[in-house]
PDB file of C-alpha atoms in Angstrom:
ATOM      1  CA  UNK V  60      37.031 161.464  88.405  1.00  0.00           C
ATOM      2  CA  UNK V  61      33.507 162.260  87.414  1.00  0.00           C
ATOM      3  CA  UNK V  62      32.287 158.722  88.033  1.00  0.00           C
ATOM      4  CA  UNK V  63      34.331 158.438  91.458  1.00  0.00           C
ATOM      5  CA  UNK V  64      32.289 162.010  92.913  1.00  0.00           C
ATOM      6  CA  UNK V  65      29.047 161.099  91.306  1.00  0.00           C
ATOM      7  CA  UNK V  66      29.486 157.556  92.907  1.00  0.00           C
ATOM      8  CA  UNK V  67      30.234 159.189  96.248  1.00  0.00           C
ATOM      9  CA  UNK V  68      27.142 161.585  96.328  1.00  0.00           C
ATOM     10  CA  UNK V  69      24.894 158.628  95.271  1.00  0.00           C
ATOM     11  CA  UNK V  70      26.306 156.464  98.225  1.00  0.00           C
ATOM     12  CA  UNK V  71      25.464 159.405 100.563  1.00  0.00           C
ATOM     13  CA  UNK V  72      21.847 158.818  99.226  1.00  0.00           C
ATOM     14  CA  UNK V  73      21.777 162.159  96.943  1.00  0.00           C
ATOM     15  CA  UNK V  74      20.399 161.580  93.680  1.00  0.00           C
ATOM     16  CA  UNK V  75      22.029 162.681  90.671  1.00  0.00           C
ATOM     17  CA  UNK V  76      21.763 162.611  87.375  1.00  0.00           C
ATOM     18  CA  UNK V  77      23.811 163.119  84.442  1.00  0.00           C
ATOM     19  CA  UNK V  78      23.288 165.116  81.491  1.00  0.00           C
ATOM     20  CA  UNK V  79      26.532 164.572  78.965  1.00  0.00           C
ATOM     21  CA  UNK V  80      27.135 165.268  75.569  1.00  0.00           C
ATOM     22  CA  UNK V  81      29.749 163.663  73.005  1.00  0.00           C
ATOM     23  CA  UNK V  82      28.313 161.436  70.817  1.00  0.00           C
ATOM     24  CA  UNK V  83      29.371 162.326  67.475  1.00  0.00           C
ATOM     25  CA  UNK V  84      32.940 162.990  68.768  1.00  0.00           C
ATOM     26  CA  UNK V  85      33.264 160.027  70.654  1.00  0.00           C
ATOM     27  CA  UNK V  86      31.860 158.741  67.022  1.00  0.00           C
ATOM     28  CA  UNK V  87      34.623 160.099  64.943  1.00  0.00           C
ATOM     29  CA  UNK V  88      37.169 158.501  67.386  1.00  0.00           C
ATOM     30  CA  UNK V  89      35.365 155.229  66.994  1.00  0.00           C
ATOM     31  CA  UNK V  90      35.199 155.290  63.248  1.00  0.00           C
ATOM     32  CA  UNK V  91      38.894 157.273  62.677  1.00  0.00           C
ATOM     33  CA  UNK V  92      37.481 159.492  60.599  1.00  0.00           C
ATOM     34  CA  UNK V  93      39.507 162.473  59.378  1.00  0.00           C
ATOM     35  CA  UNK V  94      37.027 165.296  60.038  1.00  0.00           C
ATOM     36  CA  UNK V  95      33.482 165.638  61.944  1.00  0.00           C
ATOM     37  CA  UNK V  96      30.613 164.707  59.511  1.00  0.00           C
ATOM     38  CA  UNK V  97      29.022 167.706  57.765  1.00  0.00           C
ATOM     39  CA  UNK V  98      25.416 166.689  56.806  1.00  0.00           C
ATOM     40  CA  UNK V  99      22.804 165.948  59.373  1.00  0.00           C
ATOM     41  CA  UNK V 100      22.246 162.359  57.652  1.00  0.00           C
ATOM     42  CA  UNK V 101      26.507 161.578  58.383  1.00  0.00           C
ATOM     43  CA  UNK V 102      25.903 163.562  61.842  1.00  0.00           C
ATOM     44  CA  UNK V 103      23.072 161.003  62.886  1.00  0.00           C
ATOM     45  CA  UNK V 104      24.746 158.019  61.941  1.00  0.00           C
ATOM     46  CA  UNK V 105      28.068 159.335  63.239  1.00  0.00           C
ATOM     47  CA  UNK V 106      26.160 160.043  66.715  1.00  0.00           C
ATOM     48  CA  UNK V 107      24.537 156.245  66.722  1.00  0.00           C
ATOM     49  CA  UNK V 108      27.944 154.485  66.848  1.00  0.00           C
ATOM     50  CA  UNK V 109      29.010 157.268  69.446  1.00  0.00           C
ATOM     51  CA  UNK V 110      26.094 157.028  71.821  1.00  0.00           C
ATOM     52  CA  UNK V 111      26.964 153.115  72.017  1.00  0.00           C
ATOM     53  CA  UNK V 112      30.881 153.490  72.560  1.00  0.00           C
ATOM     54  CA  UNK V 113      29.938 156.695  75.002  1.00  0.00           C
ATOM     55  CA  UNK V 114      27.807 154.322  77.114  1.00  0.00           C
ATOM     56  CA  UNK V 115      30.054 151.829  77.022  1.00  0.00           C
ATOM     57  CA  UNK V 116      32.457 154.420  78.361  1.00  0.00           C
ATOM     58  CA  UNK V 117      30.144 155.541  81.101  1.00  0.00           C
ATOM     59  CA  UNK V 118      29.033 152.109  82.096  1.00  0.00           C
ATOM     60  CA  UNK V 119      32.993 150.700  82.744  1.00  0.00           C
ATOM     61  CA  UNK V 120      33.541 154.180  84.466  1.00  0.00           C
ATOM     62  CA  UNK V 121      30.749 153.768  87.387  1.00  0.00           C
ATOM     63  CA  UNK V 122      31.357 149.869  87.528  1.00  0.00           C
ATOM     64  CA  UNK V 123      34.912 150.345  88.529  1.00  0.00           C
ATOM     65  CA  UNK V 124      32.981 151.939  91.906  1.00  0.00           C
ATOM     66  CA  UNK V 125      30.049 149.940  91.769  1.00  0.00           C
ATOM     67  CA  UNK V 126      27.330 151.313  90.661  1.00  0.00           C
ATOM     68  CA  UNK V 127      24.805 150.613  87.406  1.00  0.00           C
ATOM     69  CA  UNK V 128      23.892 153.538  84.852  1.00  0.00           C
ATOM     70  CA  UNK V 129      21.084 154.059  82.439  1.00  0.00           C
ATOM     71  CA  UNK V 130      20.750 155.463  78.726  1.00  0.00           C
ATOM     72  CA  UNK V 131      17.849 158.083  78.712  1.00  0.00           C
ATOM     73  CA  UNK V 132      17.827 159.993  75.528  1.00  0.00           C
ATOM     74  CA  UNK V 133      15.716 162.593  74.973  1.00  0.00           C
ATOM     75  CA  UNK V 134      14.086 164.766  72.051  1.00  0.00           C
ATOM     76  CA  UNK V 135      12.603 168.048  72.358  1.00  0.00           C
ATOM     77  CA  UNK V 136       8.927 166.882  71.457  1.00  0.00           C
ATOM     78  CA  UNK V 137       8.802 165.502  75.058  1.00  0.00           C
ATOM     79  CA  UNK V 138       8.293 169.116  75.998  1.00  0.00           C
ATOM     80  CA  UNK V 139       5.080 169.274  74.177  1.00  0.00           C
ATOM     81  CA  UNK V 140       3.422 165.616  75.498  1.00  0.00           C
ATOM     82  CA  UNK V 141       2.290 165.425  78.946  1.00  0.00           C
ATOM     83  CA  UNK V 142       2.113 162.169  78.692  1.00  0.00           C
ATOM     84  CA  UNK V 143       5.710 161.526  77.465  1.00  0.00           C
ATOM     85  CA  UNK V 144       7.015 164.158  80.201  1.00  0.00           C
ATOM     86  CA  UNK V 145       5.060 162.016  82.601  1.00  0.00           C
ATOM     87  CA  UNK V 146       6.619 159.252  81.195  1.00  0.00           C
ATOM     88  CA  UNK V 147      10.177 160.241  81.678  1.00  0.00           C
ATOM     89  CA  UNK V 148       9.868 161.598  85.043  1.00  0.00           C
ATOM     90  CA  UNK V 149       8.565 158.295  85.768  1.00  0.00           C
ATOM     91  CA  UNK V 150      11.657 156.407  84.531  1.00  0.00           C
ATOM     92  CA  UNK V 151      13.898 159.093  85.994  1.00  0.00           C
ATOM     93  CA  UNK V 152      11.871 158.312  89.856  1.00  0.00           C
ATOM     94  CA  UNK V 153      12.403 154.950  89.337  1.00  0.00           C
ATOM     95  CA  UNK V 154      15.920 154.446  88.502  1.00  0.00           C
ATOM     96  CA  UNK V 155      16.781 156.765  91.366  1.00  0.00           C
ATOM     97  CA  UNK V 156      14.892 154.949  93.960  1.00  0.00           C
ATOM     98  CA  UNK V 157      16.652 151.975  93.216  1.00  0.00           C
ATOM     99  CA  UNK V 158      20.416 153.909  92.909  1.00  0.00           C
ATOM    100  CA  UNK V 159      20.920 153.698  89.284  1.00  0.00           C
ATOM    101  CA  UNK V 160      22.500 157.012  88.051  1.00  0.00           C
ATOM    102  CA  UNK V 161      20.460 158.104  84.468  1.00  0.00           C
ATOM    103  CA  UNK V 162      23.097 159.323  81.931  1.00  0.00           C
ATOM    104  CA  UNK V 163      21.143 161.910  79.533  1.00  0.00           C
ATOM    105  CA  UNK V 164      21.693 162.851  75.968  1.00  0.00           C
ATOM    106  CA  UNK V 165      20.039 164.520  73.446  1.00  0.00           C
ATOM    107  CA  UNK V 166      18.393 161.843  70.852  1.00  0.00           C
ATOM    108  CA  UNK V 167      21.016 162.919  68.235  1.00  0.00           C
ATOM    109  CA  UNK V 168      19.751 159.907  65.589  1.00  0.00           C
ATOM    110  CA  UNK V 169      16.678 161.161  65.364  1.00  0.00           C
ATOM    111  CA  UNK V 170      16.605 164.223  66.113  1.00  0.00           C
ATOM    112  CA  UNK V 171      17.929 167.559  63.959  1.00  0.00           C
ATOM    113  CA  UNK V 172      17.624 170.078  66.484  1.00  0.00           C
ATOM    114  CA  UNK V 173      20.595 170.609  67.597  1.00  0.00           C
ATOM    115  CA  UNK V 174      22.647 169.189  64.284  1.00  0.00           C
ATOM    116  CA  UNK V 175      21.430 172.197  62.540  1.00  0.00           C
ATOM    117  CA  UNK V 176      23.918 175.076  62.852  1.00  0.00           C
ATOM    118  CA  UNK V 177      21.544 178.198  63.843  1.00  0.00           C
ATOM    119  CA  UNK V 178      18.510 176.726  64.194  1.00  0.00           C
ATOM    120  CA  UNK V 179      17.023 177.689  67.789  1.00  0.00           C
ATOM    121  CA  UNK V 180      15.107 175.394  69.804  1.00  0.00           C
ATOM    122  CA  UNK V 181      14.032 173.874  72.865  1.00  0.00           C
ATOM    123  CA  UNK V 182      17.556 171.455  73.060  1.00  0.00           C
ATOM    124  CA  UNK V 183      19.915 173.810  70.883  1.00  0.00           C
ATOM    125  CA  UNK V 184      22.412 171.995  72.679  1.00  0.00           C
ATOM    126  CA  UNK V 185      23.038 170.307  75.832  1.00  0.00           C
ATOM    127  CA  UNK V 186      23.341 173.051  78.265  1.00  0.00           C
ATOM    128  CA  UNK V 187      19.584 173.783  77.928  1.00  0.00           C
ATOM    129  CA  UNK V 188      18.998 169.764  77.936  1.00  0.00           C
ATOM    130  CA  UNK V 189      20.096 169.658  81.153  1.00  0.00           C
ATOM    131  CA  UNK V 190      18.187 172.884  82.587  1.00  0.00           C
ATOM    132  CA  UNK V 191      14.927 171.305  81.116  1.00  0.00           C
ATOM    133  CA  UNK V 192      15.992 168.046  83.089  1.00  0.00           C
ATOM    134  CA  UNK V 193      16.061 170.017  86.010  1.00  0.00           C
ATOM    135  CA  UNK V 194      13.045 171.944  85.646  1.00  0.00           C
ATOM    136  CA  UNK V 195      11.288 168.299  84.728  1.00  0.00           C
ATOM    137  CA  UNK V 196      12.382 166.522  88.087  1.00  0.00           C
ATOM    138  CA  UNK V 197      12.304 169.703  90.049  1.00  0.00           C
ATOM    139  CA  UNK V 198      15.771 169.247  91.098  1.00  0.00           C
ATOM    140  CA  UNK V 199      17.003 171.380  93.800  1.00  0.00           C
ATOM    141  CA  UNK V 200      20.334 171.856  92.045  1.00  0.00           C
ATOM    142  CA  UNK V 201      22.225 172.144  88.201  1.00  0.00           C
ATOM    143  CA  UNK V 202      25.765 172.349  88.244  1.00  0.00           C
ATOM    144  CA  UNK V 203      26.620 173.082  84.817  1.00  0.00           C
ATOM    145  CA  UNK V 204      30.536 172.442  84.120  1.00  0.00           C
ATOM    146  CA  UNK V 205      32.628 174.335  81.532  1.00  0.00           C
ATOM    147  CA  UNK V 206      35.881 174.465  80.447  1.00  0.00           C
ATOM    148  CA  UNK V 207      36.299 177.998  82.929  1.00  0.00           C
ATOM    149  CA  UNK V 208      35.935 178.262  86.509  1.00  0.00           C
ATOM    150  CA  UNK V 209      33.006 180.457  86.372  1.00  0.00           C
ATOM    151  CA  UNK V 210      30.943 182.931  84.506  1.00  0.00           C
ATOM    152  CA  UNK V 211      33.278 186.487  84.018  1.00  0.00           C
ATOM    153  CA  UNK V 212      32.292 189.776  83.282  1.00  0.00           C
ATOM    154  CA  UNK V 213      34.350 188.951  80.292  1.00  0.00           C
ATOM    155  CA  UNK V 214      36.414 186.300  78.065  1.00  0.00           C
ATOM    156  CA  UNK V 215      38.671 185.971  80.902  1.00  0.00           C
ATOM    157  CA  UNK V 216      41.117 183.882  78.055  1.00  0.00           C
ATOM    158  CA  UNK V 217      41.325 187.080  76.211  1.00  0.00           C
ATOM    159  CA  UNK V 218      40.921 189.687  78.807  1.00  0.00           C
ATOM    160  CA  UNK V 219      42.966 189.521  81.559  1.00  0.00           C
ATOM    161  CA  UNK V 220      41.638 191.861  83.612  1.00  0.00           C
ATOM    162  CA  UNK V 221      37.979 189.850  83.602  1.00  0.00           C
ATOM    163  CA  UNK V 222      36.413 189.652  86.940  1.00  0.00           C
ATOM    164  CA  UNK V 223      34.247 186.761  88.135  1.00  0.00           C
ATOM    165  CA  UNK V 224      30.564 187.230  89.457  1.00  0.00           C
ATOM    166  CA  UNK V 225      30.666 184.304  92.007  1.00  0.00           C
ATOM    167  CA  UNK V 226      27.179 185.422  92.697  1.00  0.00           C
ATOM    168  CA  UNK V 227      24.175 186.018  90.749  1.00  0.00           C
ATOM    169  CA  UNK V 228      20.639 186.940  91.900  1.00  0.00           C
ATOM    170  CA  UNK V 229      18.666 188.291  88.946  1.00  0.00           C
ATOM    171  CA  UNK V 230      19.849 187.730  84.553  1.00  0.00           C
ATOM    172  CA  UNK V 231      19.720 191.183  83.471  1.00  0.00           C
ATOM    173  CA  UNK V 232      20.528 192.539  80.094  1.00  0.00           C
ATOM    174  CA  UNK V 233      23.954 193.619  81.697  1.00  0.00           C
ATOM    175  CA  UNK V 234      24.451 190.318  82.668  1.00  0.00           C
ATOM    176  CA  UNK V 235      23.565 189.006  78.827  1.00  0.00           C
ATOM    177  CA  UNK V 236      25.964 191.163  77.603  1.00  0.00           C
ATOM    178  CA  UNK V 237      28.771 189.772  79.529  1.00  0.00           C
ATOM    179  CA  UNK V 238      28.204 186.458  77.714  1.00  0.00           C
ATOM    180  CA  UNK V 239      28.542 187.710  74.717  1.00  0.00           C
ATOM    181  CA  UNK V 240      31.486 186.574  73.137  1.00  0.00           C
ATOM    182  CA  UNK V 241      32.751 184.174  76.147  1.00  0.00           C
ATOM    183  CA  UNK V 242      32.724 180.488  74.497  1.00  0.00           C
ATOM    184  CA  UNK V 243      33.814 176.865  75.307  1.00  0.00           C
ATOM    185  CA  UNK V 244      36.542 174.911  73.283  1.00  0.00           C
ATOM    186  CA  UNK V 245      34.407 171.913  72.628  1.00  0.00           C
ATOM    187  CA  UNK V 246      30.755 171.651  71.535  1.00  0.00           C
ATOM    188  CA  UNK V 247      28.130 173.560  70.713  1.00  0.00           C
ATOM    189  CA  UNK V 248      27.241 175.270  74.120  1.00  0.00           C
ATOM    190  CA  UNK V 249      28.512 178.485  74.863  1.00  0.00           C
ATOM    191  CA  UNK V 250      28.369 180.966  77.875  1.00  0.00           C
ATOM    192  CA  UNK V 251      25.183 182.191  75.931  1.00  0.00           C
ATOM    193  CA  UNK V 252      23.516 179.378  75.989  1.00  0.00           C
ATOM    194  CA  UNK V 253      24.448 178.593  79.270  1.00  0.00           C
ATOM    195  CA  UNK V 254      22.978 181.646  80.169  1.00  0.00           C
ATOM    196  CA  UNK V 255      19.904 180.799  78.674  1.00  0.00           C
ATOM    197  CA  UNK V 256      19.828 177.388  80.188  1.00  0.00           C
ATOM    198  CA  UNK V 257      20.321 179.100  83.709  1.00  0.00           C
ATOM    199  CA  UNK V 258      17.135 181.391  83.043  1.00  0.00           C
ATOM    200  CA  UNK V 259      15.263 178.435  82.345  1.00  0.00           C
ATOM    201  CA  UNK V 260      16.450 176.516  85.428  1.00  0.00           C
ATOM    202  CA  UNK V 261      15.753 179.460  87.561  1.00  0.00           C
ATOM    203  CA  UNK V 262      12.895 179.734  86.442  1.00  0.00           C
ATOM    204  CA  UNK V 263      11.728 176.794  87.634  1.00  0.00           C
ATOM    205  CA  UNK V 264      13.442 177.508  91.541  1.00  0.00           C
ATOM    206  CA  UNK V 265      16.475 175.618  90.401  1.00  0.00           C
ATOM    207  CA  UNK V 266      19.456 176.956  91.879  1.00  0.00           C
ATOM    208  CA  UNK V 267      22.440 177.180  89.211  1.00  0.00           C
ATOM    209  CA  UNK V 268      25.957 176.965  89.667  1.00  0.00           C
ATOM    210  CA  UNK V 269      28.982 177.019  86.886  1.00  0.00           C
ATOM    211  CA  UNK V 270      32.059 175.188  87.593  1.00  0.00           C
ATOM    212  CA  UNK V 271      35.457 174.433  85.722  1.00  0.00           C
ATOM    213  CA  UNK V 272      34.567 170.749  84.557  1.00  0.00           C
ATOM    214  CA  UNK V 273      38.389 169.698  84.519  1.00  0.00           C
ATOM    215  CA  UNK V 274      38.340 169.914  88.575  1.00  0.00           C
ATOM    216  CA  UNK V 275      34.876 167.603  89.092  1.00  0.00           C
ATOM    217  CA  UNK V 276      35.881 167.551  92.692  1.00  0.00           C
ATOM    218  CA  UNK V 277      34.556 171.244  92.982  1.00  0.00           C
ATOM    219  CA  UNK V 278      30.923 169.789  92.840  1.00  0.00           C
ATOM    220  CA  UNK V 279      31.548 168.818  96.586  1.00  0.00           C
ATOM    221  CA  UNK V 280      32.757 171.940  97.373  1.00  0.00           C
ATOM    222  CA  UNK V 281      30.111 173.085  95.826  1.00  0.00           C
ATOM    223  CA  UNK V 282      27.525 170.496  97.888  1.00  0.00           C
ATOM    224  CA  UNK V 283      29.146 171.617 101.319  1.00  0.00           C
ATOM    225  CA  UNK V 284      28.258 175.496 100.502  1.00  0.00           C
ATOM    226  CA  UNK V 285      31.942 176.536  99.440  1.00  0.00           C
ATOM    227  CA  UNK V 286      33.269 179.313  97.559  1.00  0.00           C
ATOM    228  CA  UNK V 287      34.424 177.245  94.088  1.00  0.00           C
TER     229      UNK V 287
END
């Protein structure tokens, strides 16, 4: 579904691009392995044979509706190189001008940023990957999916009574509170850090929206100015 609506928006002429995540899951699958690798060295290797099958994935996906994609993966030294954040904006121009949709992931096979459990940095997982994509192209929009509809003054999976802020104009420490505890089933990004990825997209006059991932047809909704 993901690669029909991104398809459509890119054959209205919008340019999107696609930050994903995955490798070393989509690794475990490939290699039937019992459990998820617990060093960084199994991690990395784990991550190179998922990274090829995930592309693979991705490329079959957006061929079925004609359209080519690209590999960009990224490490967080790029944030500290002008001329390598030149560099990828670049590449990122490029292949949109000539309709190819960039798929973005973070450089898991080289880098240990995000593999170490804890360890805070600039890509601590993929949420904030794909705010500092935004804030690199100076995108007008991130539309962050999740695995719940929206962000809640609560765990809305645990409290029933959670209410959903469908609008928010300023991250205050009330607001940081509400995330605390409110997670996502799969990966390493939770409504914290998707906070945090938010303040650093916002930052950079990037409007941010959080959407329920299983329903990617809410991202036109979301295009045409609707209530999601």
């Amino acid at each position: 579904k993901l690669a029909r609506i991104i398809s459509d928006l890119s054959n209205q002429g919008k340019e999107v691009i696609l930050v994903t995540s995955g490798a070393i899951g989509v690794g475990v699958d490939k290699l039937k392995l019992s459990e998820r690798p617990k060093t960084i060295r199994e991690k990395q290797a784990v991550a190179a044979v998922g990274q090829c099958e995930l592309m693979h994935m991705y490329s079959k996906f957006f061929s079925e509706y004609g359209h080519i994609v690209a590999q960009i993966l990224l490490t967080r030294d790029i944030m500290g190189d002008e001329k390598c954040r030149k560099n990828v904006v670049n590449t990122f121009e490029t292949l949109l001008e000539k309709g190819i949709v960039p798929i973005v992931n973070e450089n898991d096979s080289v880098s240990t940023v995000e593999l170490k459990v804890g360890q805070k940095d600039t890509f601590s997982e993929n949420d904030t990957l794909s705010a500092i994509v935004s804030k690199l192209i100076e995108a007008d929009l991130l539309i962050i999916l999740s695995d719940i509809d929206g962000f809640y003054d609560s765990d809305p999976r645990k409290n029933p009574d959670s209410r959903m802020l469908s609008v928010i104009d300023k991250i205050t420490p009330e607001i940081e509170d509400c995330a605390e505890g409110a997670g996502t089933k799969r990966g390493t990004g939770g409504m914290v850090t998707k906070l945090s990825a938010a303040k650093i997209a916002t930052g950079a006059g990037v409007d941010v929206v959080l959407t329920n991932g299983s329903h990617p047809e809410a991202i036109l909704d979301i295009l045409s100015g609707e209530q999601v």
